[in-house]
Structures are given as structure tokens and as C-alpha cells.
């Protein structure tokens, strides 16, 4: 008798093995990355999702906290063909259900054919298929998580020091720690502000750059971050990564849409339209920019032509849909952070309002 069940929106209920007990629900997605499970599981962009690993064995090089991208595990649950004891113990200590001994090839195929879907999970002693179905019945669509930003943003402003060469106001919509590290390594002091920060909060740090981070959910639910872009564009350079690109596009009259199953992995090819250069990138997003509005598309995904980079030279705006900091993944696009900080060299800091 199985001690875990996952109920899918397509009507199936699959049996599995419990590796960390609990009952939960979320949007079922998959990643094709075969390394970087610690980084993926601590990426805030997976909030309210159930993460399936397509690679069959997860945990074969242990668990180290220095690889974490945030202070906790963010997916509501984790699914694999097999988890090692290290990963199972870690997830149990975090209170995050984990299940394995399931045919993940079939799950991934279902998601690719039917799209990311709602699911419910019940794992542990005496659970039943009905328990998983009950979780599924309570599962909300991703766009209905209207306050998802508050679940992942910083509770209080923090500052991470570089060498003082630049001041970056990072609007935290669920930022990965390696974004902060990448800016610090280039001399920037990074002032991490809530996604609900006011314009006055931003002005207080006198930023050289306004940077909108990655994060989970529908960009349409980040109205305040969008308003900050609208407030400061043209006054201070603006950059964005992942969700940040989508928010910036919406601030300039663009639009976004939900993808069928998104881009999640470390081998997504991106072509730069000016140079023709193709780089391999790390990605984790379920929404995309369908209309760039007043911005220009500078990079596209080789596989499906979705927008991977936007810019406005006149307004000093540069964004990326992928993760240039690439933890885990290739380092082909780390020069993005150099390009961002180069914009600051042509602008004076924003003065604190009287």
C-alpha cells in the first residue's frame, strides 16, 4: 500500500512513496536541470508550485547551505523519481512534503502536453487518494495568488555592501541571493527593499539603478513594483530579471501572458538580435512578455521566439527574462551585470526628496 498520492487536474491519482510527510497543493511544474537542486528548491520563484525534477536521481552530491538562494525551501512540495536520504531529510526538516518512486517521465510528458496544472499531494501514514483529491479541490490558479509577493519579499529593508561604487535599489519580488552577490562583486551596494516599498523609500537610498528582481506568480499582481518603474523611468536607469522584465514591460504599455508549461532549466538557448550571438541560459518562469510596449526586443528564445531581453537606450532600461547570475547553470551571460552598472556611470544619483 502506497503512503503517498498525487491528484492531478486531469483526473488521475498516482501512487508514490513518501519521503517527507505532509499534505499540500500547488501548480505542478518541472525543471530539466540535472544539477542545482539546492538552488532550485530555495528559489523564491517556485512559491506556490510543486516542483518535479525530470532528472531521475536528486541528491547525489548532498545538501550544502552555502548553495541556497534564500532562507527556506519555496516549492509547496517536491517530486522526483528518487530522492537521496540527504535531500529527503532536509525537506522533512523544512516541513515540505516530498514524494518519489513515481514515473516522472510520464508527469513531465503530461505537463508538456496539457500545460502546468493544479495538483494535490497527501503523503504519510494512513493517507488516502481522497486526501490528495481534497488538496486538489482547494488549489488556486497561479494568477489568483494576488498577494504572492508578500510571501517572498523582505520584511525589512536590508543593505548588502560592495565597495560603494554604486547604489542599487533592488525591489525584492522574490530575489535570488546570487543576484545580490553578482552586484556586490562588481562594487555595488545593494539596498533590498520590499516589493511594496514607496517611492520615498527608494529615494532615501539615492539609487544609481532601480533593479526589479525575479519572483513568483503573475506579473499583473505586482502593481506597486510596476508603479515604481513608472515613477523612476527616465530619472534613474532601470533593470530587471525574469519577473522583473515582465513588470518593466507592463510599466511601458506592454502585456504579459501565461505560458503553457514555461521555461525551467539550465540549457535554454537565447539569441542576441544585434550580434547574432547565442548563449545558453538558466530560466525559471511561467509567464512571458507577449507585447513589449514602448520597449525594444533585443534577445529572443531560439526555441519559441519569446522575448528574452528588452531595452530602451533613450531611457536607460535593460532587462533579461533569464537568470544571468546562473546558479545553477552556465555563465555565458554574466556580463549583463556589467551592462547594468555601466548605465549608472552616465547618470547622477537621485536626490532625497525634501
C-alpha positions in Angstrom: 0.0 0.0 0.0 1.4 3.3 -1.0 2.0 6.0 1.6 1.7 9.0 -0.9 -0.7 10.1 -3.6 -0.7 13.0 -6.1 -4.0 14.0 -7.6 -3.8 15.8 -10.9 -6.1 18.2 -12.6 -6.5 15.8 -15.5 -8.4 13.4 -13.2 -5.6 10.9 -12.4 -4.4 10.0 -8.9 -0.9 8.5 -8.9 0.7 6.4 -6.1 4.2 7.3 -4.8 6.5 6.8 -1.8 6.5 9.3 1.0 10.0 10.8 1.6 8.8 13.8 3.7 5.2 13.7 5.1 2.5 16.4 4.6 -0.5 17.5 2.7 -0.4 20.3 0.2 -1.4 21.7 -3.2 0.1 23.8 -5.9 0.8 24.3 -9.6 2.7 21.3 -10.9 5.7 22.3 -13.0 9.0 20.6 -14.0 12.7 21.5 -14.3 15.1 19.8 -16.7 18.2 20.8 -14.7 20.2 17.8 -13.5 22.3 19.7 -11.0 21.4 22.6 -8.8 18.6 21.0 -6.8 19.6 23.1 -3.7 19.4 26.3 -5.7 16.1 25.3 -7.4 14.4 24.3 -4.1 15.4 27.6 -2.5 14.4 29.8 -5.4 11.5 32.1 -4.4 10.2 31.9 -7.9 8.8 28.4 -7.1 6.5 29.7 -4.4 3.0 28.1 -4.6 4.3 25.4 -7.0 5.0 21.7 -6.8 8.4 21.1 -8.4 9.0 17.9 -10.4 12.6 17.0 -11.3 12.9 15.4 -14.7 16.4 14.1 -13.8 15.9 10.7 -12.1 18.3 11.0 -9.1 18.2 14.1 -6.9 20.6 14.5 -4.1 23.8 12.7 -5.3 26.1 15.4 -4.1 24.5 16.2 -0.7 23.0 19.4 0.7 25.0 22.4 1.5 23.6 25.6 2.8 26.1 27.8 1.0 24.4 27.0 -2.2 20.9 28.1 -1.1 19.3 31.1 -2.9 17.2 32.1 0.0 16.5 31.2 3.7 14.0 28.5 3.0 12.5 25.9 0.6 9.8 27.6 -1.6 8.0 24.9 -3.6 5.0 23.6 -1.7 6.2 20.0 -2.4 8.9 18.2 -4.4 8.6 15.2 -6.7 11.4 13.0 -8.2 12.0 9.5 -9.5 14.3 9.1 -6.5 15.5 11.4 -3.7 18.6 10.6 -1.7 18.3 10.4 2.1 20.1 13.8 2.4 17.5 15.7 0.4 14.6 13.8 2.0 15.8 14.6 5.5 16.4 18.3 4.5 12.9 18.6 3.0 11.3 17.0 6.1 13.2 19.4 8.4 11.7 22.2 6.3 8.2 20.8 6.6 8.0 20.4 2.8 6.3 17.2 1.5 8.4 15.1 -0.8 7.4 12.0 -2.8 9.4 9.7 -5.1 9.2 6.3 -6.8 6.9 7.8 -9.3 7.2 7.8 -13.1 8.4 11.4 -13.6 8.8 10.9 -17.4 5.0 10.5 -17.5 4.5 13.5 -15.4 6.7 15.7 -17.5 5.1 14.5 -20.7 1.7 15.3 -19.2 2.8 18.8 -18.3 4.3 19.4 -21.8 1.1 18.2 -23.5 -1.5 19.7 -21.2 0.4 22.6 -19.5 1.3 23.3 -15.9 -1.7 22.0 -13.9 -3.1 22.1 -10.4 -2.3 19.2 -8.2 -2.9 17.9 -4.6 -0.5 15.8 -2.6 -1.0 13.7 0.5 2.0 11.8 2.0 2.5 10.0 5.3 0.8 7.4 7.4 -2.8 6.5 6.7 -3.2 8.9 3.8 -5.8 8.1 1.1 -6.4 9.2 -2.5 -9.3 11.2 -1.2 -6.9 13.3 0.9 -4.9 14.2 -2.3 -8.2 15.0 -4.1 -9.3 17.2 -1.3 -6.0 19.2 -1.6 -6.5 19.5 -5.3 -10.0 20.8 -4.8 -8.6 23.7 -2.7 -5.8 24.5 -5.2 -5.9 28.0 -6.7 -4.8 29.1 -10.1 -1.4 30.9 -10.1 -2.9 34.2 -11.2 -5.3 34.0 -8.2 -2.4 34.3 -5.7 -2.8 38.1 -5.7 -0.6 38.6 -2.6 2.2 36.2 -3.5 4.7 39.0 -3.4 4.2 39.5 0.3 5.1 35.8 0.9 8.6 36.2 -0.6 9.6 39.8 -0.2 12.0 41.1 2.5 10.1 42.0 5.7 12.5 44.9 6.4 15.0 46.8 4.2 18.5 45.4 4.2 21.8 46.6 2.7 24.5 44.3 1.3 27.8 46.2 0.8 30.1 46.0 -2.2 32.7 48.7 -2.3 30.4 51.7 -2.6 31.0 52.2 -6.3 27.2 52.2 -7.0 24.0 52.1 -5.0 21.3 49.7 -6.4 17.7 49.8 -5.1 16.7 46.2 -5.5 12.9 45.8 -5.4 12.5 42.3 -3.9 9.7 40.4 -5.6 11.4 37.2 -4.6 15.1 37.8 -5.4 17.7 35.1 -5.6 20.7 35.7 -3.4 23.1 35.3 -6.3 21.7 38.4 -7.9 22.8 40.4 -4.9 26.2 38.6 -4.9 26.7 39.4 -8.6 26.1 43.1 -8.0 28.2 43.1 -4.8 31.1 41.5 -6.7 31.1 44.5 -9.1 31.3 47.0 -6.4 27.6 47.8 -5.9 26.0 48.4 -2.5 22.6 46.7 -2.8 19.7 48.1 -0.9 17.0 45.4 -0.8 13.5 46.9 -0.5 10.1 45.3 -0.2 8.0 45.0 -3.4 5.6 47.2 -1.6 8.2 50.0 -0.9 7.1 53.5 -1.6 8.8 56.0 -4.0 10.1 57.8 -0.9 11.7 54.6 0.3 13.5 54.3 -3.0 14.6 57.9 -3.0 16.0 57.5 0.5 18.8 55.3 -0.7 19.7 57.7 -3.6 20.0 54.9 -6.1 22.1 54.8 -9.3 20.0 51.9 -10.5 16.4 50.7 -9.9 16.5 46.9 -10.2 13.3 44.8 -10.3 14.0 41.2 -9.2 12.8 37.8 -10.2 9.8 36.3 -8.3 6.8 34.0 -8.4 3.4 34.3 -9.9 1.6 36.6 -12.3 3.3 40.0 -13.0 -0.1 41.6 -13.1 -0.3 41.1 -9.4 2.8 43.3 -8.7 1.1 46.7 -9.1 3.4 48.6 -6.7 6.6 47.4 -8.3 5.2 48.5 -11.7 4.3 51.9 -10.2 7.9 52.3 -9.1 9.2 51.7 -12.6 6.7 54.3 -13.9 7.9 56.7 -11.2 11.6 56.5 -11.8 12.0 55.6 -15.5 13.8 58.4 -17.3 15.1 59.7 -13.9 17.3 56.7 -13.0 18.3 53.6 -15.1 16.1 50.6 -14.7 17.0 46.9 -14.9 15.0 43.7 -14.4 15.4 39.9 -14.3 12.7 37.4 -15.0 9.5 38.6 -13.3 11.3 42.0 -13.3 11.4 42.0 -17.1 7.7 41.4 -17.2 6.9 44.1 -14.7 9.1 46.6 -16.6 7.3 45.8 -19.9 3.9 46.3 -18.3 5.0 49.7 -17.0 5.7 50.7 -20.6 2.3 49.7 -22.0 3.3 46.1 -22.7 1.5 43.0 -21.8 2.2 39.5 -20.4 0.7 36.1 -20.8 0.9 32.7 -19.1 2.9 30.1 -20.9 1.7 26.5 -21.4 4.4 25.0 -19.2 7.1 27.7 -19.0 10.9 27.6 -19.2 12.6 25.9 -16.3 16.1 24.5 -16.8 19.7 25.4 -17.4 20.0 24.9 -21.2 17.7 27.4 -22.8 19.3 29.0 -25.9 19.0 32.7 -26.4 20.0 34.8 -29.4 21.0 38.4 -29.3 19.4 40.1 -32.3 22.1 42.7 -32.7 25.2 40.5 -32.5 23.7 37.2 -33.6 25.4 35.5 -30.6 23.7 32.6 -29.0 24.2 31.9 -25.3 22.9 29.1 -23.1 20.8 30.4 -20.1 19.2 29.3 -16.8 15.5 30.0 -16.7 12.5 29.7 -14.3 9.3 31.4 -15.4 5.8 30.5 -16.3 4.8 33.9 -17.8 6.3 35.8 -20.7 6.2 39.3 -22.3 3.7 39.0 -25.2 3.9 42.7 -26.1 6.9 44.8 -25.2 5.0 48.1 -25.4 7.4 51.0 -25.8 10.5 48.8 -25.3 12.5 47.1 -28.0 13.1 43.3 -28.0 16.8 42.7 -28.1 17.0 39.0 -27.4 14.8 36.0 -28.2 14.5 32.4 -27.2 15.8 30.2 -30.0 13.2 27.5 -29.4 10.0 29.6 -29.3 10.9 33.2 -30.2 9.7 34.5 -26.8 11.2 37.8 -25.6 14.4 37.2 -23.6 15.8 40.7 -23.4 14.2 44.2 -23.6 15.8 47.6 -23.8 15.4 51.4 -24.3 18.6 53.3 -24.9 16.8 56.6 -24.5 15.5 55.8 -21.0 18.4 53.6 -19.9 16.4 50.4 -19.5 17.8 46.8 -19.8 16.1 43.6 -18.8 16.5 39.8 -19.1 13.9 37.1 -18.9 16.5 34.5 -18.0 18.9 34.4 -15.0 22.3 35.9 -15.9 23.6 35.0 -12.4 23.1 31.4 -13.4 23.0 29.4 -10.2 22.8 26.7 -11.2 23.7 26.9 -14.9 26.1 28.3 -17.5 27.9 31.7 -17.0 27.5 32.8 -20.6 25.6 36.0 -19.7 27.2 37.3 -16.5 28.2 40.5 -18.5 24.6 41.6 -18.1 25.5 43.0 -14.6 28.4 45.0 -16.1 26.0 46.4 -18.7 23.5 47.4 -15.9 26.1 49.2 -13.8 27.5 50.9 -16.9 24.2 52.8 -17.2 24.9 54.3 -13.8 28.1 55.9 -14.9 26.1 58.2 -17.2 23.6 59.3 -14.5 23.6 61.4 -11.3 22.1 59.7 -8.2 18.5 60.5 -7.4 18.4 63.1 -4.6 16.4 62.5 -1.4 13.1 64.4 -1.5 12.8 67.3 0.9 
